[in-house]
Amino acid sequence: MKNDQQQHHNSTKQPPKVLIAGAGLGGLTLAILLEKAQVPYEVYERVVEVKNMGTSNSLGWNIAALFKQIGIYDEFVSISKPALSVDTYNEDRKLEFSMTFKPAVEMSGSEGYFVTRSALYDLLLRQIPCEKIHFGKRIVSTKQDHIGVRVHFADNTIAEGDILVGADGAYSAVRQNFYQQLKRENKLPLSDNSASPFNCVCLVGQTAPLDPAKFPEVLKPHCLINDVVSADKPYSWVAMTMKDNIYCWTVIKYLNKTSSRDDDAFREAEWGAIAAEAMCQEVRHFPIPGGVNNDLTLGDLIDMTPNASKVIPEEKVFETWYSGRVVLLGDACHAIHPASGAGAVNAMHDAVALANWISVLDSPSTKDTERIFKEYRDERYPAVIAAYNAGQTLTKVSGKGWVAWVVRKIAKNMPVWLHNMAAKTVTQHRPQVSFLPLVKDEGASPPKYQPSLVKTLAIHQARAGSASVFASATTSATTSATSSTYTLNNQTPSISMKT
């Protein structure tokens, strides 16, 4: 029985304690999944209060199965609107062409929904016990060794754990800290040591609930996505109808050249509330479809928007995602252009893959954390590169120049087979977690192979079988003994049995 007792002890080891830096959508999703997996964690967010950034999120096709697994899908649908198409207009408010979502719905088996970021954020936040999330925690430094990881905050407090997840956005303090160490050791690739580029600036806003008498389109059951392309202005803009009679809107101003935060153009620019107000004045006369007489302008929405924000959509996929006990997630390791609408969903997909591997991590040694982090990056990096490239292409649909003109022509005259192929590509990633009951996929096209699901599900199933054998052996007082050893490697879970 000694071998059985030893194996039972090994299979019931304490899971690692995870520190999550950043309470964005990716960080919250990881926290929810770790809660479900019964892995100890704490979330630390830099700001005292998360403000409404006025953006919307496109989810559904790629996230329905996960939301069903964690039990929030029905509520998510109730706060969202399904979208039928993206409609592109000229400045005369005349429809140029539409891109239907019907093939994507058929391929994935799920509607594509649009939801305000504030509503989605509130939904995710409510799934996490309030005592496990801490606001006003600005990271000053991080340190790690063979024992664990330690985070020092500006309020002179310290957090300690086995794993640190940097889900703290495009300007990640976690990334900056461990990149500095890698740089000192000459282990940081040159590409990761350069500033993230950007070639446009954005103005985003979310209105208060609007009067349907003046904005009748907000009563339609589906989300209207009205994209307007200018013939002679360095701008494009989009307005979307949301649940509760709300509009979300975005204006993109295209710059003459690609810049970065190291450039003089950035240092000389203004980014506060005054700058946002100035840009609002620049664009308020821009036309958008809608209103009683189809004569809306952005100014009609701006006047009903409590707070507009001017933001920089930097674009970069970093090569280095982890080191020792520290790993990055979401915008901290891949900033994707907002035109793709894929930033939030990719952060959530990161959380799924990472949670799958953390759920089977028995030993918090640096060797084992790096092993699962490699599995995580190997799975997610190709998907992120594809999303990044898709974002680059989608910017051309509403962008400037002859290349953008060609892309719009292709989009306007896209053959059915090409549209279907694009829909299949967009919807192929529909991940699930291995430690919750799986959800049947209803899509006409099967989801893409998910290594973290297949590999960790096999480990969970093997461990469950071993626990069953142990319980049976104990209660029957049999003299035979069975011991099992589980080993993770870079390819598949290896299970060796001894009798």
XYZ file of C-alpha atoms in Angstrom:
499
model
C 0.000 0.000 0.000
C 2.963 2.321 0.383
C 3.207 2.957 -3.373
C -0.554 3.613 -3.541
C -0.355 6.052 -0.656
C 2.571 7.839 -2.261
C 0.732 8.156 -5.595
C -2.420 9.393 -3.896
C -0.334 12.025 -2.109
C 1.274 13.119 -5.388
C -2.100 13.450 -7.128
C -3.437 15.663 -4.319
C -0.530 18.097 -4.142
C -1.378 21.719 -3.574
C -1.736 23.614 -6.873
C 0.476 26.654 -7.450
C -0.596 30.087 -6.261
C -1.077 32.423 -9.217
C -0.695 36.205 -9.095
C -2.550 37.950 -11.933
C -1.401 41.479 -12.724
C -4.189 43.299 -14.547
C -7.963 43.103 -14.286
C -8.759 43.557 -17.962
C -10.908 41.115 -19.901
C -8.073 38.602 -20.264
C -7.043 38.787 -16.613
C -10.637 38.434 -15.413
C -11.223 35.443 -17.707
C -8.141 33.702 -16.320
C -9.299 34.428 -12.772
C -12.740 32.927 -13.482
C -11.156 29.790 -14.921
C -8.740 29.367 -12.021
C -11.688 29.773 -9.650
C -13.464 26.956 -11.485
C -10.304 24.821 -11.435
C -9.841 25.437 -7.685
C -6.404 26.933 -8.223
C -5.514 29.675 -5.690
C -5.042 33.118 -7.220
C -5.183 36.852 -6.542
C -5.802 39.672 -9.045
C -3.993 43.021 -8.773
C -5.168 45.990 -10.850
C -3.231 49.245 -11.182
C -6.184 51.668 -11.284
C -8.426 52.388 -8.311
C -11.544 52.287 -10.474
C -11.927 50.830 -13.966
C -13.384 53.508 -16.236
C -15.663 52.961 -19.207
C -13.476 53.291 -22.309
C -16.490 53.541 -24.604
C -15.626 50.584 -26.784
C -17.569 47.530 -27.889
C -16.481 43.916 -28.111
C -17.275 41.395 -30.811
C -17.735 37.925 -29.325
C -19.857 34.864 -29.877
C -18.436 32.675 -32.625
C -15.156 32.113 -30.830
C -16.259 32.277 -27.216
C -19.728 30.658 -26.995
C -18.467 27.245 -25.873
C -16.297 28.732 -23.127
C -19.100 30.946 -21.796
C -21.409 27.926 -21.751
C -18.819 25.944 -19.809
C -18.535 28.598 -17.094
C -22.287 29.220 -17.026
C -22.583 32.813 -18.252
C -23.607 32.372 -21.883
C -27.329 33.129 -21.420
C -26.609 36.315 -19.481
C -24.024 37.322 -22.074
C -26.646 36.968 -24.818
C -29.108 39.038 -22.770
C -26.717 42.020 -22.619
C -25.651 41.788 -26.279
C -27.061 42.226 -29.758
C -26.466 39.806 -32.638
C -24.918 41.358 -35.744
C -25.967 40.455 -39.289
C -23.353 42.340 -41.304
C -20.846 45.159 -41.521
C -22.229 47.899 -43.781
C -19.834 50.343 -45.435
C -21.147 53.784 -46.476
C -19.767 56.835 -48.245
C -20.021 60.376 -46.907
C -23.387 60.811 -48.658
C -24.698 58.074 -46.330
C -25.172 55.770 -49.313
C -24.430 52.079 -48.867
C -21.348 50.978 -50.803
C -21.334 47.305 -49.819
C -22.122 44.864 -46.988
C -20.183 41.936 -45.579
C -22.643 39.404 -44.160
C -21.901 37.287 -41.081
C -24.183 34.433 -42.200
C -21.324 32.097 -43.261
C -19.599 32.680 -39.920
C -22.765 31.721 -38.044
C -23.089 28.513 -40.068
C -19.431 27.586 -39.701
C -19.323 28.173 -35.930
C -22.872 27.226 -34.933
C -23.209 30.463 -32.983
C -24.362 34.023 -33.567
C -21.815 36.810 -33.502
C -22.705 39.235 -30.718
C -21.663 42.794 -29.973
C -21.636 44.067 -26.401
C -20.412 47.223 -24.710
C -17.126 46.691 -22.951
C -18.605 48.049 -19.721
C -21.422 45.476 -19.715
C -19.066 42.617 -20.550
C -16.581 43.748 -17.919
C -19.288 43.887 -15.254
C -20.455 40.374 -16.184
C -16.957 38.919 -15.829
C -16.141 40.870 -12.666
C -19.230 39.499 -10.901
C -17.928 35.942 -11.327
C -14.909 36.623 -9.099
C -15.102 36.783 -5.274
C -14.490 40.397 -4.311
C -11.837 39.449 -1.754
C -9.640 38.019 -4.533
C -9.335 41.210 -6.593
C -7.369 44.242 -5.422
C -7.524 47.689 -7.046
C -5.032 50.530 -6.760
C -2.037 48.171 -6.967
C 0.637 49.734 -9.170
C 3.616 47.431 -9.706
C 7.029 48.862 -8.867
C 9.158 45.755 -9.316
C 9.022 41.981 -9.621
C 11.541 39.355 -8.510
C 11.667 35.607 -8.951
C 13.889 32.720 -7.865
C 13.705 28.956 -7.403
C 11.333 29.403 -4.454
C 8.728 31.711 -5.979
C 7.872 35.159 -7.329
C 7.462 38.409 -5.421
C 5.702 41.597 -6.555
C 6.332 44.983 -4.921
C 3.610 47.628 -5.212
C 3.727 51.414 -4.939
C 1.729 51.317 -1.692
C 4.612 49.423 -0.023
C 2.779 46.105 -0.017
C 4.120 42.804 -1.343
C 2.471 39.794 -2.965
C 4.091 36.370 -3.178
C 3.209 33.323 -5.223
C 4.441 30.583 -7.523
C 3.425 32.106 -10.881
C 3.028 35.721 -12.034
C 0.781 36.374 -15.055
C 1.250 39.729 -16.745
C -2.216 40.552 -18.059
C -1.605 44.257 -17.540
C -2.019 45.561 -21.072
C 0.099 46.985 -23.854
C 2.321 48.945 -21.440
C 2.769 45.965 -19.129
C 4.852 46.613 -16.020
C 5.365 42.868 -15.684
C 6.823 42.677 -19.180
C 9.048 45.680 -18.620
C 10.451 44.184 -15.411
C 11.409 40.763 -16.709
C 12.523 42.175 -20.080
C 15.011 44.362 -18.217
C 16.454 41.289 -16.569
C 16.635 39.393 -19.863
C 18.300 42.396 -21.475
C 20.961 42.461 -18.777
C 21.589 38.782 -19.483
C 21.682 39.391 -23.273
C 18.702 37.059 -23.716
C 16.165 39.555 -25.069
C 15.629 39.556 -28.869
C 16.266 42.923 -30.522
C 12.703 43.020 -31.843
C 11.338 42.854 -28.281
C 13.529 45.778 -27.237
C 12.001 48.269 -29.694
C 8.943 50.475 -29.184
C 5.597 49.284 -30.525
C 4.651 51.069 -33.776
C 1.381 52.801 -34.581
C 0.106 54.492 -37.742
C -3.157 55.981 -36.510
C -4.885 57.402 -33.451
C -8.408 56.613 -32.329
C -11.223 58.479 -30.643
C -13.755 56.204 -28.944
C -16.982 56.805 -27.091
C -20.154 55.237 -25.708
C -23.350 57.247 -25.494
C -25.838 57.339 -22.687
C -29.163 55.604 -23.476
C -30.727 57.499 -26.405
C -34.284 58.588 -27.164
C -35.721 56.206 -29.802
C -37.875 59.058 -31.097
C -34.689 60.765 -32.307
C -32.639 57.605 -32.913
C -35.198 54.985 -34.053
C -32.521 52.574 -35.283
C -31.503 51.736 -31.692
C -34.743 49.741 -31.329
C -33.749 47.217 -33.977
C -33.083 43.784 -32.426
C -29.754 43.366 -34.186
C -26.585 45.436 -33.979
C -26.110 47.901 -36.831
C -22.440 48.287 -37.760
C -22.220 51.370 -39.957
C -18.715 52.003 -41.256
C -18.096 55.252 -43.145
C -15.144 55.768 -45.499
C -14.118 59.235 -46.605
C -12.958 59.947 -50.131
C -10.607 62.774 -49.214
C -10.155 62.878 -45.422
C -7.471 60.957 -43.488
C -10.248 59.458 -41.362
C -12.698 56.586 -41.180
C -15.406 56.145 -38.559
C -17.902 53.548 -37.399
C -21.058 53.684 -35.263
C -22.700 50.590 -33.728
C -26.062 50.200 -32.009
C -25.884 48.329 -28.709
C -28.293 46.984 -26.132
C -30.257 49.492 -24.022
C -30.498 52.109 -26.811
C -26.776 52.852 -26.741
C -24.350 53.723 -29.536
C -20.651 52.880 -29.467
C -18.542 54.822 -31.939
C -14.929 55.011 -33.080
C -13.026 57.498 -35.246
C -9.662 56.515 -36.749
C -7.257 59.216 -37.897
C -4.525 57.882 -40.216
C -1.062 59.360 -39.786
C 1.325 60.227 -42.604
C 3.897 57.779 -41.340
C 4.317 54.991 -38.812
C 5.379 56.321 -35.414
C 6.208 55.016 -31.958
C 6.339 56.333 -28.431
C 10.006 57.160 -28.988
C 9.225 59.611 -31.801
C 9.036 63.378 -31.445
C 5.549 63.314 -32.974
C 4.300 61.265 -30.033
C 6.091 63.279 -27.360
C 4.691 66.523 -28.747
C 1.122 65.245 -28.970
C -1.510 65.625 -26.252
C -3.359 62.598 -24.887
C -5.532 63.844 -22.038
C -9.157 64.952 -21.829
C -8.393 68.265 -23.557
C -6.880 66.448 -26.547
C -9.923 64.161 -26.766
C -12.236 67.168 -26.722
C -10.205 68.868 -29.450
C -10.486 65.785 -31.677
C -14.230 65.648 -30.965
C -14.533 69.153 -32.370
C -12.551 68.150 -35.460
C -14.878 65.275 -36.353
C -18.307 66.223 -35.036
C -19.619 67.210 -38.482
C -18.779 63.796 -39.998
C -21.945 62.130 -41.382
C -23.288 58.757 -40.245
C -26.415 56.839 -41.344
C -29.331 56.981 -38.927
C -31.814 59.279 -37.305
C -35.368 60.071 -38.310
C -34.307 61.734 -41.568
C -31.046 59.828 -42.057
C -29.082 62.976 -41.277
C -27.074 62.037 -38.201
C -23.566 63.284 -37.589
C -20.959 62.154 -35.134
C -21.725 65.316 -33.213
C -25.172 63.925 -32.353
C -23.468 60.986 -30.660
C -20.625 63.015 -29.147
C -23.128 65.306 -27.443
C -24.685 62.262 -25.758
C -21.336 60.736 -24.762
C -20.267 61.367 -21.145
C -16.583 60.688 -21.786
C -14.692 60.224 -25.049
C -11.134 58.895 -25.062
C -8.221 59.385 -27.422
C -6.124 56.220 -27.641
C -3.158 54.817 -29.561
C -3.742 51.431 -31.230
C -0.178 50.159 -31.115
C 0.475 46.946 -33.028
C 3.084 44.389 -32.134
C 3.476 40.692 -31.430
C 6.326 40.092 -28.992
C 8.552 37.048 -29.320
C 9.255 36.552 -25.614
C 6.145 35.514 -23.665
C 7.634 33.982 -20.541
C 10.703 33.603 -18.368
C 10.947 31.322 -15.355
C 7.803 31.845 -13.287
C 6.529 34.863 -15.210
C 4.260 34.685 -18.260
C 2.390 37.253 -20.369
C -1.199 37.256 -21.621
C -3.265 39.421 -23.972
C -2.061 42.867 -25.024
C 0.994 42.447 -22.805
C 2.444 40.089 -25.438
C 0.384 40.886 -28.554
C -1.250 44.212 -29.424
C -3.590 43.765 -32.402
C -5.171 46.594 -34.405
C -8.725 47.332 -33.161
C -10.059 47.075 -36.721
C -9.800 43.303 -36.374
C -12.055 43.273 -33.320
C -9.861 40.394 -32.117
C -7.984 41.896 -29.173
C -10.379 40.822 -26.423
C -11.152 37.390 -27.830
C -7.467 36.557 -28.238
C -6.772 37.575 -24.641
C -9.586 35.253 -23.551
C -8.214 32.436 -25.702
C -4.823 32.989 -24.061
C -6.515 32.570 -20.692
C -8.092 29.266 -21.786
C -4.818 27.705 -22.919
C -2.916 28.961 -19.884
C -5.611 27.813 -17.432
C -5.642 24.347 -19.004
C -1.947 23.901 -18.326
C -1.956 25.478 -14.866
C -4.776 23.112 -13.881
C -2.449 20.092 -14.279
C 0.646 21.685 -12.749
C 1.517 19.782 -9.565
C 5.062 21.017 -9.116
C 5.660 24.786 -8.966
C 9.327 24.401 -9.890
C 10.767 26.806 -12.437
C 11.499 23.891 -14.755
C 7.844 22.839 -14.778
C 6.429 26.358 -15.112
C 8.625 27.002 -18.129
C 7.512 23.685 -19.610
C 3.816 24.567 -19.479
C 4.490 28.153 -20.576
C 6.210 26.801 -23.679
C 3.160 24.642 -24.422
C 0.964 27.720 -23.970
C 3.022 29.908 -26.308
C 3.383 27.152 -28.913
C -0.402 26.922 -29.104
C -1.280 30.595 -29.043
C 1.515 32.259 -31.044
C 0.399 31.031 -34.519
C -3.202 32.041 -33.800
C -2.104 35.486 -32.653
C 0.045 36.006 -35.761
C -2.956 35.083 -37.927
C -5.155 37.557 -36.028
C -2.479 40.241 -36.330
C -2.258 39.736 -40.100
C -6.056 39.752 -40.394
C -6.125 43.032 -38.518
C -3.628 44.503 -40.947
C -5.890 43.468 -43.852
C -9.081 44.755 -42.245
C -7.539 48.172 -41.691
C -7.359 48.442 -45.471
C -11.143 48.094 -45.811
C -11.593 51.508 -44.228
C -8.067 52.837 -44.727
C -6.503 55.304 -47.128
C -4.477 54.921 -50.330
C -4.622 52.758 -53.422
C -4.051 49.504 -51.518
C -7.104 50.222 -49.371
C -9.081 51.019 -52.518
C -8.157 47.633 -54.005
C -9.085 45.801 -50.794
C -12.504 47.494 -50.754
C -13.062 46.468 -54.364
C -12.243 42.874 -53.474
C -14.512 42.965 -50.424
C -17.340 44.446 -52.475
C -17.079 41.738 -55.158
C -15.926 38.819 -53.042
C -17.033 35.443 -54.450
C -19.022 33.121 -52.194
C -16.249 30.527 -51.933
C -13.749 33.132 -50.759
C -16.217 34.582 -48.259
C -16.860 31.093 -46.871
C -13.141 30.411 -46.599
C -12.654 33.665 -44.709
C -15.549 32.807 -42.375
C -14.033 29.399 -41.665
C -10.709 30.995 -40.785
C -12.273 33.618 -38.520
C -14.364 31.114 -36.565
C -12.024 28.115 -36.364
C -10.710 28.880 -32.878
C -13.463 27.840 -30.427
C -11.504 26.683 -27.372
C -12.717 24.946 -24.235
C -11.171 24.098 -20.863
C -10.380 20.526 -19.887
C -11.449 20.727 -16.238
C -15.146 21.549 -16.883
C -17.769 19.471 -18.735
C -17.238 19.856 -22.473
C -19.863 21.554 -24.646
C -21.033 20.001 -27.905
C -19.889 22.035 -30.907
C -22.737 22.842 -33.323
C -20.670 24.337 -36.131
C -20.752 23.073 -39.704
C -16.954 23.375 -39.685
C -15.122 21.605 -36.825
C -13.070 23.757 -34.452
C -9.320 23.876 -34.894
C -7.282 21.308 -32.966
C -6.610 22.627 -29.462
C -3.455 21.065 -27.992
C -3.961 22.293 -24.432
C -7.454 20.769 -24.308
C -6.488 17.378 -25.702
C -3.292 16.998 -23.681
C -4.554 18.223 -20.313
C -7.873 16.390 -20.673
C -5.899 13.157 -21.013
C -3.971 14.012 -17.842
C -7.166 14.806 -15.889
C -8.804 11.594 -17.071
C -5.770 9.507 -16.165
C -5.592 11.055 -12.719
C -9.300 10.467 -12.171
C -8.816 6.827 -13.120
C -5.886 6.477 -10.749
C -7.857 8.039 -7.886
C -10.694 5.583 -8.551
C -8.288 2.648 -8.467
C -6.787 3.918 -5.193
C -10.199 4.325 -3.538
C -11.261 0.847 -4.617
C -8.039 -0.700 -3.371
C -8.334 1.048 -0.025
C -11.943 0.090 0.711
C -11.502 -3.552 -0.297
C -8.321 -3.835 1.798
C -6.675 -5.672 -1.063
C -3.000 -6.505 -0.849
C -2.354 -5.626 -4.468
C -1.008 -2.176 -5.132
C -1.121 0.068 -8.110
C 1.001 3.149 -8.531
C 0.938 5.693 -11.323
C 3.362 8.353 -12.431
C 2.391 11.244 -14.668
C 4.883 13.198 -16.697
C 4.358 16.270 -18.842
C 6.511 16.695 -21.909
C 6.490 19.015 -24.866
C 4.347 16.749 -27.032
C 1.805 14.590 -25.196
C 1.098 13.570 -21.618
C 2.992 10.377 -20.789
C 1.365 7.968 -18.338
C 3.316 4.982 -17.039
C 1.602 2.344 -14.885
C 3.184 -0.145 -12.506
C 1.396 -3.117 -10.939
